[in-house]
Amino acid sequence: MELAIDRCAILQPTGCVVRPQQEGYLFYNARTDELHLVPEAGFLIYQLCDGLRTVDEIEQWLAQASSEPRPATSEALGRFLDALVARGIVEALDEPH
């Protein structure tokens, strides 16, 4: 992410609808009229994107919830959030709300 990733907060914008599917979650972005299939782990991360938690706080939660070392968690989280931001599913904020 181009912003200082550890200090950014991530927010779910209005206009996204999420529906559970057999193999993950289907995200519909009304602003772009696009559908995206997101795995269950991705949906759990999406739920943490409330505009209050910073990326660093989400990363800490993931590192505690998994047995992966923090650098591996950080890299994977950064790639995933970059993809969600690019698709308009979440927005990166300079500061938490």
PDB file of N, CA and C in Angstrom:
ATOM      1  N   MET A   1       0.843  -1.168   0.000  1.00  0.00           N
ATOM      2  CA  MET A   1       0.000   0.000   0.000  1.00  0.00           C
ATOM      3  C   MET A   1       0.889   1.233   0.000  1.00  0.00           C
ATOM      4  N   GLU A   2       0.448   2.298  -0.611  1.00  0.00           N
ATOM      5  CA  GLU A   2       1.261   3.493  -0.707  1.00  0.00           C
ATOM      6  C   GLU A   2       1.247   4.304   0.582  1.00  0.00           C
ATOM      7  N   LEU A   3       0.169   4.217   1.362  1.00  0.00           N
ATOM      8  CA  LEU A   3       0.123   4.912   2.633  1.00  0.00           C
ATOM      9  C   LEU A   3       0.985   4.152   3.637  1.00  0.00           C
ATOM     10  N   ALA A   4       1.350   4.808   4.732  1.00  0.00           N
ATOM     11  CA  ALA A   4       2.118   4.118   5.773  1.00  0.00           C
ATOM     12  C   ALA A   4       1.232   3.018   6.342  1.00  0.00           C
ATOM     13  N   ILE A   5       1.473   1.803   5.906  1.00  0.00           N
ATOM     14  CA  ILE A   5       0.539   0.699   6.137  1.00  0.00           C
ATOM     15  C   ILE A   5       0.212   0.478   7.605  1.00  0.00           C
ATOM     16  N   ASP A   6       1.159   0.653   8.491  1.00  0.00           N
ATOM     17  CA  ASP A   6       0.881   0.358   9.898  1.00  0.00           C
ATOM     18  C   ASP A   6      -0.022   1.392  10.555  1.00  0.00           C
ATOM     19  N   ARG A   7      -0.101   2.598   9.999  1.00  0.00           N
ATOM     20  CA  ARG A   7      -0.919   3.651  10.606  1.00  0.00           C
ATOM     21  C   ARG A   7      -2.264   3.839   9.919  1.00  0.00           C
ATOM     22  N   CYS A   8      -2.463   3.228   8.761  1.00  0.00           N
ATOM     23  CA  CYS A   8      -3.720   3.375   8.031  1.00  0.00           C
ATOM     24  C   CYS A   8      -4.825   2.586   8.704  1.00  0.00           C
ATOM     25  N   ALA A   9      -6.009   3.125   8.624  1.00  0.00           N
ATOM     26  CA  ALA A   9      -7.199   2.370   9.004  1.00  0.00           C
ATOM     27  C   ALA A   9      -7.882   1.966   7.706  1.00  0.00           C
ATOM     28  N   ILE A  10      -8.581   0.860   7.741  1.00  0.00           N
ATOM     29  CA  ILE A  10      -9.276   0.365   6.559  1.00  0.00           C
ATOM     30  C   ILE A  10     -10.766   0.355   6.870  1.00  0.00           C
ATOM     31  N   LEU A  11     -11.553   0.885   5.943  1.00  0.00           N
ATOM     32  CA  LEU A  11     -12.984   1.062   6.148  1.00  0.00           C
ATOM     33  C   LEU A  11     -13.769   0.350   5.058  1.00  0.00           C
ATOM     34  N   GLN A  12     -14.888  -0.246   5.431  1.00  0.00           N
ATOM     35  CA  GLN A  12     -15.808  -0.831   4.459  1.00  0.00           C
ATOM     36  C   GLN A  12     -16.689   0.299   3.929  1.00  0.00           C
ATOM     37  N   PRO A  13     -16.592   0.630   2.649  1.00  0.00           N
ATOM     38  CA  PRO A  13     -17.429   1.705   2.121  1.00  0.00           C
ATOM     39  C   PRO A  13     -18.872   1.233   1.950  1.00  0.00           C
ATOM     40  N   THR A  14     -19.770   2.181   1.831  1.00  0.00           N
ATOM     41  CA  THR A  14     -21.147   1.811   1.527  1.00  0.00           C
ATOM     42  C   THR A  14     -21.197   1.330   0.082  1.00  0.00           C
ATOM     43  N   GLY A  15     -22.158   0.522  -0.222  1.00  0.00           N
ATOM     44  CA  GLY A  15     -22.308   0.047  -1.594  1.00  0.00           C
ATOM     45  C   GLY A  15     -21.782  -1.346  -1.837  1.00  0.00           C
ATOM     46  N   CYS A  16     -21.233  -1.994  -0.805  1.00  0.00           N
ATOM     47  CA  CYS A  16     -20.789  -3.383  -0.947  1.00  0.00           C
ATOM     48  C   CYS A  16     -21.758  -4.289  -0.200  1.00  0.00           C
ATOM     49  N   VAL A  17     -22.189  -5.339  -0.879  1.00  0.00           N
ATOM     50  CA  VAL A  17     -23.082  -6.329  -0.282  1.00  0.00           C
ATOM     51  C   VAL A  17     -22.328  -7.648  -0.249  1.00  0.00           C
ATOM     52  N   VAL A  18     -22.414  -8.344   0.881  1.00  0.00           N
ATOM     53  CA  VAL A  18     -21.688  -9.602   1.053  1.00  0.00           C
ATOM     54  C   VAL A  18     -22.694 -10.719   1.299  1.00  0.00           C
ATOM     55  N   ARG A  19     -22.517 -11.814   0.553  1.00  0.00           N
ATOM     56  CA  ARG A  19     -23.380 -12.986   0.702  1.00  0.00           C
ATOM     57  C   ARG A  19     -22.506 -14.226   0.872  1.00  0.00           C
ATOM     58  N   PRO A  20     -22.843 -15.075   1.865  1.00  0.00           N
ATOM     59  CA  PRO A  20     -22.083 -16.322   2.014  1.00  0.00           C
ATOM     60  C   PRO A  20     -22.367 -17.268   0.855  1.00  0.00           C
ATOM     61  N   GLN A  21     -21.348 -17.988   0.426  1.00  0.00           N
ATOM     62  CA  GLN A  21     -21.445 -18.983  -0.635  1.00  0.00           C
ATOM     63  C   GLN A  21     -20.852 -20.284  -0.108  1.00  0.00           C
ATOM     64  N   GLN A  22     -20.956 -21.344  -0.887  1.00  0.00           N
ATOM     65  CA  GLN A  22     -20.374 -22.614  -0.455  1.00  0.00           C
ATOM     66  C   GLN A  22     -18.863 -22.522  -0.300  1.00  0.00           C
ATOM     67  N   GLU A  23     -18.220 -21.781  -1.170  1.00  0.00           N
ATOM     68  CA  GLU A  23     -16.754 -21.703  -1.150  1.00  0.00           C
ATOM     69  C   GLU A  23     -16.281 -20.276  -0.920  1.00  0.00           C
ATOM     70  N   GLY A  24     -16.718 -19.667   0.155  1.00  0.00           N
ATOM     71  CA  GLY A  24     -16.280 -18.323   0.476  1.00  0.00           C
ATOM     72  C   GLY A  24     -17.441 -17.359   0.566  1.00  0.00           C
ATOM     73  N   TYR A  25     -17.163 -16.118   0.232  1.00  0.00           N
ATOM     74  CA  TYR A  25     -18.165 -15.057   0.302  1.00  0.00           C
ATOM     75  C   TYR A  25     -18.158 -14.287  -1.006  1.00  0.00           C
ATOM     76  N   LEU A  26     -19.344 -13.959  -1.478  1.00  0.00           N
ATOM     77  CA  LEU A  26     -19.493 -13.194  -2.707  1.00  0.00           C
ATOM     78  C   LEU A  26     -19.684 -11.728  -2.333  1.00  0.00           C
ATOM     79  N   PHE A  27     -18.799 -10.886  -2.821  1.00  0.00           N
ATOM     80  CA  PHE A  27     -18.868  -9.449  -2.575  1.00  0.00           C
ATOM     81  C   PHE A  27     -19.389  -8.789  -3.846  1.00  0.00           C
ATOM     82  N   TYR A  28     -20.435  -7.988  -3.707  1.00  0.00           N
ATOM     83  CA  TYR A  28     -20.944  -7.217  -4.840  1.00  0.00           C
ATOM     84  C   TYR A  28     -20.680  -5.750  -4.547  1.00  0.00           C
ATOM     85  N   ASN A  29     -19.947  -5.098  -5.440  1.00  0.00           N
ATOM     86  CA  ASN A  29     -19.660  -3.678  -5.319  1.00  0.00           C
ATOM     87  C   ASN A  29     -20.615  -2.939  -6.243  1.00  0.00           C
ATOM     88  N   ALA A  30     -21.613  -2.271  -5.676  1.00  0.00           N
ATOM     89  CA  ALA A  30     -22.626  -1.569  -6.464  1.00  0.00           C
ATOM     90  C   ALA A  30     -22.030  -0.394  -7.241  1.00  0.00           C
ATOM     91  N   ARG A  31     -20.965   0.201  -6.727  1.00  0.00           N
ATOM     92  CA  ARG A  31     -20.365   1.346  -7.426  1.00  0.00           C
ATOM     93  C   ARG A  31     -19.687   0.932  -8.726  1.00  0.00           C
ATOM     94  N   THR A  32     -19.124  -0.273  -8.749  1.00  0.00           N
ATOM     95  CA  THR A  32     -18.434  -0.738  -9.960  1.00  0.00           C
ATOM     96  C   THR A  32     -19.220  -1.821 -10.692  1.00  0.00           C
ATOM     97  N   ASP A  33     -20.310  -2.300 -10.075  1.00  0.00           N
ATOM     98  CA  ASP A  33     -21.138  -3.380 -10.620  1.00  0.00           C
ATOM     99  C   ASP A  33     -20.300  -4.637 -10.859  1.00  0.00           C
ATOM    100  N   GLU A  34     -19.403  -4.937  -9.911  1.00  0.00           N
ATOM    101  CA  GLU A  34     -18.529  -6.106 -10.021  1.00  0.00           C
ATOM    102  C   GLU A  34     -18.780  -7.065  -8.864  1.00  0.00           C
ATOM    103  N   LEU A  35     -18.577  -8.350  -9.151  1.00  0.00           N
ATOM    104  CA  LEU A  35     -18.657  -9.408  -8.148  1.00  0.00           C
ATOM    105  C   LEU A  35     -17.258  -9.940  -7.874  1.00  0.00           C
ATOM    106  N   HIS A  36     -16.990 -10.275  -6.612  1.00  0.00           N
ATOM    107  CA  HIS A  36     -15.692 -10.825  -6.226  1.00  0.00           C
ATOM    108  C   HIS A  36     -15.931 -11.959  -5.245  1.00  0.00           C
ATOM    109  N   LEU A  37     -15.304 -13.098  -5.473  1.00  0.00           N
ATOM    110  CA  LEU A  37     -15.388 -14.222  -4.549  1.00  0.00           C
ATOM    111  C   LEU A  37     -14.186 -14.158  -3.608  1.00  0.00           C
ATOM    112  N   VAL A  38     -14.464 -14.085  -2.317  1.00  0.00           N
ATOM    113  CA  VAL A  38     -13.425 -13.929  -1.300  1.00  0.00           C
ATOM    114  C   VAL A  38     -13.463 -15.148  -0.381  1.00  0.00           C
ATOM    115  N   PRO A  39     -12.313 -15.750  -0.072  1.00  0.00           N
ATOM    116  CA  PRO A  39     -12.304 -16.914   0.827  1.00  0.00           C
ATOM    117  C   PRO A  39     -12.718 -16.519   2.245  1.00  0.00           C
ATOM    118  N   GLU A  40     -13.041 -17.526   3.041  1.00  0.00           N
ATOM    119  CA  GLU A  40     -13.513 -17.277   4.405  1.00  0.00           C
ATOM    120  C   GLU A  40     -12.507 -16.467   5.223  1.00  0.00           C
ATOM    121  N   ALA A  41     -11.224 -16.782   5.099  1.00  0.00           N
ATOM    122  CA  ALA A  41     -10.204 -16.023   5.839  1.00  0.00           C
ATOM    123  C   ALA A  41     -10.216 -14.555   5.425  1.00  0.00           C
ATOM    124  N   GLY A  42     -10.434 -14.302   4.142  1.00  0.00           N
ATOM    125  CA  GLY A  42     -10.521 -12.929   3.658  1.00  0.00           C
ATOM    126  C   GLY A  42     -11.725 -12.199   4.226  1.00  0.00           C
ATOM    127  N   PHE A  43     -12.828 -12.919   4.367  1.00  0.00           N
ATOM    128  CA  PHE A  43     -14.030 -12.320   4.955  1.00  0.00           C
ATOM    129  C   PHE A  43     -13.780 -11.944   6.415  1.00  0.00           C
ATOM    130  N   LEU A  44     -13.058 -12.782   7.141  1.00  0.00           N
ATOM    131  CA  LEU A  44     -12.736 -12.459   8.537  1.00  0.00           C
ATOM    132  C   LEU A  44     -11.913 -11.172   8.618  1.00  0.00           C
ATOM    133  N   ILE A  45     -10.973 -11.012   7.703  1.00  0.00           N
ATOM    134  CA  ILE A  45     -10.180  -9.779   7.654  1.00  0.00           C
ATOM    135  C   ILE A  45     -11.079  -8.602   7.302  1.00  0.00           C
ATOM    136  N   TYR A  46     -11.967  -8.790   6.329  1.00  0.00           N
ATOM    137  CA  TYR A  46     -12.901  -7.738   5.917  1.00  0.00           C
ATOM    138  C   TYR A  46     -13.721  -7.249   7.111  1.00  0.00           C
ATOM    139  N   GLN A  47     -14.157  -8.164   7.958  1.00  0.00           N
ATOM    140  CA  GLN A  47     -14.949  -7.785   9.127  1.00  0.00           C
ATOM    141  C   GLN A  47     -14.158  -6.897  10.092  1.00  0.00           C
ATOM    142  N   LEU A  48     -12.848  -7.034  10.106  1.00  0.00           N
ATOM    143  CA  LEU A  48     -12.010  -6.207  10.974  1.00  0.00           C
ATOM    144  C   LEU A  48     -11.788  -4.808  10.401  1.00  0.00           C
ATOM    145  N   CYS A  49     -12.150  -4.602   9.160  1.00  0.00           N
ATOM    146  CA  CYS A  49     -11.962  -3.312   8.489  1.00  0.00           C
ATOM    147  C   CYS A  49     -13.132  -2.395   8.831  1.00  0.00           C
ATOM    148  N   ASP A  50     -13.104  -1.854  10.047  1.00  0.00           N
ATOM    149  CA  ASP A  50     -14.217  -1.056  10.543  1.00  0.00           C
ATOM    150  C   ASP A  50     -13.915   0.436  10.587  1.00  0.00           C
ATOM    151  N   GLY A  51     -12.755   0.836  10.097  1.00  0.00           N
ATOM    152  CA  GLY A  51     -12.378   2.240  10.129  1.00  0.00           C
ATOM    153  C   GLY A  51     -11.771   2.659  11.462  1.00  0.00           C
ATOM    154  N   LEU A  52     -11.825   1.786  12.450  1.00  0.00           N
ATOM    155  CA  LEU A  52     -11.260   2.077  13.771  1.00  0.00           C
ATOM    156  C   LEU A  52      -9.910   1.408  13.964  1.00  0.00           C
ATOM    157  N   ARG A  53      -9.768   0.211  13.426  1.00  0.00           N
ATOM    158  CA  ARG A  53      -8.513  -0.536  13.560  1.00  0.00           C
ATOM    159  C   ARG A  53      -7.537  -0.108  12.470  1.00  0.00           C
ATOM    160  N   THR A  54      -6.282  -0.001  12.873  1.00  0.00           N
ATOM    161  CA  THR A  54      -5.247   0.262  11.876  1.00  0.00           C
ATOM    162  C   THR A  54      -4.833  -1.066  11.247  1.00  0.00           C
ATOM    163  N   VAL A  55      -4.118  -0.980  10.161  1.00  0.00           N
ATOM    164  CA  VAL A  55      -3.608  -2.187   9.519  1.00  0.00           C
ATOM    165  C   VAL A  55      -2.687  -2.925  10.482  1.00  0.00           C
ATOM    166  N   ASP A  56      -1.903  -2.187  11.242  1.00  0.00           N
ATOM    167  CA  ASP A  56      -1.013  -2.818  12.217  1.00  0.00           C
ATOM    168  C   ASP A  56      -1.810  -3.616  13.253  1.00  0.00           C
ATOM    169  N   GLU A  57      -2.923  -3.082  13.705  1.00  0.00           N
ATOM    170  CA  GLU A  57      -3.758  -3.798  14.680  1.00  0.00           C
ATOM    171  C   GLU A  57      -4.377  -5.049  14.069  1.00  0.00           C
ATOM    172  N   ILE A  58      -4.800  -4.956  12.813  1.00  0.00           N
ATOM    173  CA  ILE A  58      -5.335  -6.133  12.120  1.00  0.00           C
ATOM    174  C   ILE A  58      -4.231  -7.177  11.964  1.00  0.00           C
ATOM    175  N   GLU A  59      -3.040  -6.716  11.619  1.00  0.00           N
ATOM    176  CA  GLU A  59      -1.887  -7.614  11.465  1.00  0.00           C
ATOM    177  C   GLU A  59      -1.554  -8.317  12.782  1.00  0.00           C
ATOM    178  N   GLN A  60      -1.592  -7.584  13.879  1.00  0.00           N
ATOM    179  CA  GLN A  60      -1.335  -8.191  15.194  1.00  0.00           C
ATOM    180  C   GLN A  60      -2.376  -9.266  15.501  1.00  0.00           C
ATOM    181  N   TRP A  61      -3.634  -8.974  15.208  1.00  0.00           N
ATOM    182  CA  TRP A  61      -4.705  -9.944  15.440  1.00  0.00           C
ATOM    183  C   TRP A  61      -4.465 -11.208  14.622  1.00  0.00           C
ATOM    184  N   LEU A  62      -4.101 -11.027  13.344  1.00  0.00           N
ATOM    185  CA  LEU A  62      -3.841 -12.180  12.476  1.00  0.00           C
ATOM    186  C   LEU A  62      -2.665 -13.011  12.974  1.00  0.00           C
ATOM    187  N   ALA A  63      -1.608 -12.342  13.394  1.00  0.00           N
ATOM    188  CA  ALA A  63      -0.424 -13.059  13.878  1.00  0.00           C
ATOM    189  C   ALA A  63      -0.763 -13.880  15.120  1.00  0.00           C
ATOM    190  N   GLN A  64      -1.613 -13.341  15.982  1.00  0.00           N
ATOM    191  CA  GLN A  64      -2.015 -14.076  17.185  1.00  0.00           C
ATOM    192  C   GLN A  64      -2.959 -15.222  16.845  1.00  0.00           C
ATOM    193  N   ALA A  65      -3.828 -15.013  15.852  1.00  0.00           N
ATOM    194  CA  ALA A  65      -4.825 -16.025  15.487  1.00  0.00           C
ATOM    195  C   ALA A  65      -4.231 -17.167  14.671  1.00  0.00           C
ATOM    196  N   SER A  66      -3.090 -16.930  14.042  1.00  0.00           N
ATOM    197  CA  SER A  66      -2.469 -17.972  13.223  1.00  0.00           C
ATOM    198  C   SER A  66      -1.111 -18.331  13.811  1.00  0.00           C
ATOM    199  N   SER A  67      -0.528 -19.365  13.265  1.00  0.00           N
ATOM    200  CA  SER A  67       0.807 -19.758  13.730  1.00  0.00           C
ATOM    201  C   SER A  67       1.897 -19.197  12.820  1.00  0.00           C
ATOM    202  N   GLU A  68       1.504 -18.338  11.887  1.00  0.00           N
ATOM    203  CA  GLU A  68       2.473 -17.755  10.956  1.00  0.00           C
ATOM    204  C   GLU A  68       3.287 -16.659  11.640  1.00  0.00           C
ATOM    205  N   PRO A  69       4.568 -16.534  11.290  1.00  0.00           N
ATOM    206  CA  PRO A  69       5.361 -15.428  11.833  1.00  0.00           C
ATOM    207  C   PRO A  69       4.842 -14.097  11.292  1.00  0.00           C
ATOM    208  N   ARG A  70       5.035 -13.051  12.041  1.00  0.00           N
ATOM    209  CA  ARG A  70       4.475 -11.748  11.670  1.00  0.00           C
ATOM    210  C   ARG A  70       4.937 -11.243  10.303  1.00  0.00           C
ATOM    211  N   PRO A  71       6.195 -11.382   9.897  1.00  0.00           N
ATOM    212  CA  PRO A  71       6.570 -10.901   8.554  1.00  0.00           C
ATOM    213  C   PRO A  71       5.760 -11.567   7.439  1.00  0.00           C
ATOM    214  N   ALA A  72       5.505 -12.858   7.552  1.00  0.00           N
ATOM    215  CA  ALA A  72       4.708 -13.554   6.535  1.00  0.00           C
ATOM    216  C   ALA A  72       3.273 -13.059   6.568  1.00  0.00           C
ATOM    217  N   THR A  73       2.745 -12.840   7.758  1.00  0.00           N
ATOM    218  CA  THR A  73       1.388 -12.322   7.906  1.00  0.00           C
ATOM    219  C   THR A  73       1.293 -10.928   7.312  1.00  0.00           C
ATOM    220  N   SER A  74       2.279 -10.092   7.583  1.00  0.00           N
ATOM    221  CA  SER A  74       2.286  -8.715   7.099  1.00  0.00           C
ATOM    222  C   SER A  74       2.280  -8.658   5.576  1.00  0.00           C
ATOM    223  N   GLU A  75       3.114  -9.465   4.956  1.00  0.00           N
ATOM    224  CA  GLU A  75       3.201  -9.471   3.493  1.00  0.00           C
ATOM    225  C   GLU A  75       1.889  -9.934   2.862  1.00  0.00           C
ATOM    226  N   ALA A  76       1.328 -11.013   3.373  1.00  0.00           N
ATOM    227  CA  ALA A  76       0.072 -11.539   2.829  1.00  0.00           C
ATOM    228  C   ALA A  76      -1.076 -10.558   3.060  1.00  0.00           C
ATOM    229  N   LEU A  77      -1.125  -9.956   4.239  1.00  0.00           N
ATOM    230  CA  LEU A  77      -2.175  -8.982   4.537  1.00  0.00           C
ATOM    231  C   LEU A  77      -2.060  -7.772   3.624  1.00  0.00           C
ATOM    232  N   GLY A  78      -0.851  -7.286   3.422  1.00  0.00           N
ATOM    233  CA  GLY A  78      -0.650  -6.141   2.533  1.00  0.00           C
ATOM    234  C   GLY A  78      -1.129  -6.416   1.122  1.00  0.00           C
ATOM    235  N   ARG A  79      -0.795  -7.588   0.596  1.00  0.00           N
ATOM    236  CA  ARG A  79      -1.246  -7.948  -0.761  1.00  0.00           C
ATOM    237  C   ARG A  79      -2.769  -8.040  -0.818  1.00  0.00           C
ATOM    238  N   PHE A  80      -3.366  -8.673   0.192  1.00  0.00           N
ATOM    239  CA  PHE A  80      -4.814  -8.842   0.211  1.00  0.00           C
ATOM    240  C   PHE A  80      -5.525  -7.490   0.305  1.00  0.00           C
ATOM    241  N   LEU A  81      -5.074  -6.624   1.213  1.00  0.00           N
ATOM    242  CA  LEU A  81      -5.716  -5.318   1.357  1.00  0.00           C
ATOM    243  C   LEU A  81      -5.502  -4.450   0.127  1.00  0.00           C
ATOM    244  N   ASP A  82      -4.332  -4.529  -0.485  1.00  0.00           N
ATOM    245  CA  ASP A  82      -4.103  -3.807  -1.742  1.00  0.00           C
ATOM    246  C   ASP A  82      -5.122  -4.221  -2.794  1.00  0.00           C
ATOM    247  N   ALA A  83      -5.385  -5.527  -2.888  1.00  0.00           N
ATOM    248  CA  ALA A  83      -6.354  -6.031  -3.869  1.00  0.00           C
ATOM    249  C   ALA A  83      -7.760  -5.537  -3.542  1.00  0.00           C
ATOM    250  N   LEU A  84      -8.130  -5.537  -2.263  1.00  0.00           N
ATOM    251  CA  LEU A  84      -9.465  -5.053  -1.885  1.00  0.00           C
ATOM    252  C   LEU A  84      -9.616  -3.562  -2.160  1.00  0.00           C
ATOM    253  N   VAL A  85      -8.579  -2.784  -1.870  1.00  0.00           N
ATOM    254  CA  VAL A  85      -8.621  -1.345  -2.141  1.00  0.00           C
ATOM    255  C   VAL A  85      -8.742  -1.106  -3.643  1.00  0.00           C
ATOM    256  N   ALA A  86      -7.966  -1.821  -4.443  1.00  0.00           N
ATOM    257  CA  ALA A  86      -7.999  -1.654  -5.901  1.00  0.00           C
ATOM    258  C   ALA A  86      -9.379  -1.969  -6.477  1.00  0.00           C
ATOM    259  N   ARG A  87     -10.106  -2.877  -5.842  1.00  0.00           N
ATOM    260  CA  ARG A  87     -11.430  -3.270  -6.322  1.00  0.00           C
ATOM    261  C   ARG A  87     -12.549  -2.456  -5.684  1.00  0.00           C
ATOM    262  N   GLY A  88     -12.198  -1.533  -4.801  1.00  0.00           N
ATOM    263  CA  GLY A  88     -13.200  -0.684  -4.166  1.00  0.00           C
ATOM    264  C   GLY A  88     -14.007  -1.370  -3.083  1.00  0.00           C
ATOM    265  N   ILE A  89     -13.519  -2.503  -2.588  1.00  0.00           N
ATOM    266  CA  ILE A  89     -14.238  -3.241  -1.545  1.00  0.00           C
ATOM    267  C   ILE A  89     -13.959  -2.636  -0.171  1.00  0.00           C
ATOM    268  N   VAL A  90     -12.784  -2.064   0.013  1.00  0.00           N
ATOM    269  CA  VAL A  90     -12.447  -1.317   1.227  1.00  0.00           C
ATOM    270  C   VAL A  90     -11.717  -0.045   0.812  1.00  0.00           C
ATOM    271  N   GLU A  91     -11.644   0.894   1.754  1.00  0.00           N
ATOM    272  CA  GLU A  91     -10.926   2.145   1.519  1.00  0.00           C
ATOM    273  C   GLU A  91      -9.853   2.310   2.587  1.00  0.00           C
ATOM    274  N   ALA A  92      -8.690   2.806   2.187  1.00  0.00           N
ATOM    275  CA  ALA A  92      -7.611   3.089   3.134  1.00  0.00           C
ATOM    276  C   ALA A  92      -7.747   4.531   3.603  1.00  0.00           C
ATOM    277  N   LEU A  93      -7.704   4.722   4.906  1.00  0.00           N
ATOM    278  CA  LEU A  93      -7.808   6.045   5.512  1.00  0.00           C
ATOM    279  C   LEU A  93      -6.462   6.423   6.108  1.00  0.00           C
ATOM    280  N   ASP A  94      -6.146   7.712   6.081  1.00  0.00           N
ATOM    281  CA  ASP A  94      -4.890   8.168   6.679  1.00  0.00           C
ATOM    282  C   ASP A  94      -4.862   7.931   8.178  1.00  0.00           C
ATOM    283  N   GLU A  95      -6.024   8.053   8.823  1.00  0.00           N
ATOM    284  CA  GLU A  95      -6.115   7.887  10.272  1.00  0.00           C
ATOM    285  C   GLU A  95      -7.383   7.127  10.610  1.00  0.00           C
ATOM    286  N   PRO A  96      -7.393   6.407  11.731  1.00  0.00           N
ATOM    287  CA  PRO A  96      -8.628   5.750  12.167  1.00  0.00           C
ATOM    288  C   PRO A  96      -9.709   6.774  12.478  1.00  0.00           C
ATOM    289  N   HIS A  97     -10.948   6.381  12.285  1.00  0.00           N
ATOM    290  CA  HIS A  97     -12.092   7.255  12.614  1.00  0.00           C
ATOM    291  C   HIS A  97     -12.524   7.046  14.030  1.00  0.00           C
TER     292      HIS A  97
END
